[in-house]
Steps between C-alpha positions, in 0.01 A plus 500: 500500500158596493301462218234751419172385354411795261182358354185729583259352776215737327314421165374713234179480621593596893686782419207653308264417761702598767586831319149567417390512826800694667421774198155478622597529887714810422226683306260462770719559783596839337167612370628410118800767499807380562772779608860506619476473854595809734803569625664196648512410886852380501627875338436637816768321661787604251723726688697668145232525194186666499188247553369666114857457368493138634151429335659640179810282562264159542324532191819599321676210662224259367546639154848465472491155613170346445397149649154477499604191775618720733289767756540777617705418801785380333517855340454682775763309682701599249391881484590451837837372524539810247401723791743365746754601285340807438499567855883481544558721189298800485627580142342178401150557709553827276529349168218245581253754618561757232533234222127329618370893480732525151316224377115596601562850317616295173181300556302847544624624223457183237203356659337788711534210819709408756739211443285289698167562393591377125270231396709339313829348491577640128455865641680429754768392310515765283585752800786249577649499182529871509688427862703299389842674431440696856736383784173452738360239233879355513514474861177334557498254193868388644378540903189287429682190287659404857178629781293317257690161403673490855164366690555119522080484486520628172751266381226229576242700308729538198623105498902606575560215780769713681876501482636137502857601582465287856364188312767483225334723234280445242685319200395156688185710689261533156719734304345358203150500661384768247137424380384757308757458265350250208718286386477488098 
């Protein structure tokens, strides 16, 4: 079994000093204005949704599933497993491409921005929940649960230790190795 040492390696004091200066490296590297970054370099390579729908679909993606321990990548590998699919259904590249547009009008029209250019996450959110009950909001929010959770490197990321089928499961493997539960 392997045991997991989950105590943090960083202080109270490193992390502010450490975060202190990366604030301060960002706001000089970008001239003190931070903005969403242009479209992305791997959204040129989908073959089935647009590179803006697929922009859209990354920030949604990020919002419906937030881990502020996870980057970009492992979204975007996940936006692009959606595409592969996409690319063998064309009633599903369909759905995703007019449901990314779908959702930049509802932005438009509640927040006078695209989806992506929100500022915030409660904006953002907002536009969502009016998405909600739509079958593109359906599909993606079901799609994404597996292209998301389904990359062993985020498994790492999140603390899940893999399946144990092969070593005899977990009841003897740290089944009971819950620590954020307090006992009383």
């Amino acid at each position: 079994m392997r045991v997991l040492d989950k105590r943090s390696r960083l202080s109270r004091r490193g992390f502010l000093k450490s975060s202190a200066a990366s604030t301060a490296a960002v706001g000089a590297l970008s001239g003190g204005m931070v903005s969403l970054p242009a479209l992305p370099a791997w959204a040129g390579s989908l073959k089935a949704i647009d590179p803006a729908a697929a922009k859209t679909l990354l920030v949604m993606v990020r919002d419906l599933y937030p881990h502020d321990r996870l980057g970009n990548g492992h979204y975007e590998r996940a936006v692009a497993a959606m595409d592969e699919a996409a690319a063998r259904e064309p009633a599903l590249a369909k759905q995703l491409n007019e449901g990314a547009a779908a959702l930049d009008a509802a932005a438009q029209t509640q927040r006078k921005n695209h989806y992506a250019a929100l500022k915030t996450e409660e904006e953002r959110v907002a536009v969502l929940k009016a998405m909600e009950a739509t079958p593109f909001f359906q599909k993606v929010r079901g799609d994404m649960v597996v292209a998301l959770y389904n990359q062993p490197e985020v498994w790492a990321k999140l603390g899940y230790e893999g399946p144990s089928a092969e070593l005899g499961g977990y009841l003897h493997r740290g089944f009971d190795d819950i620590d954020w539960i307090k006992e009383a």
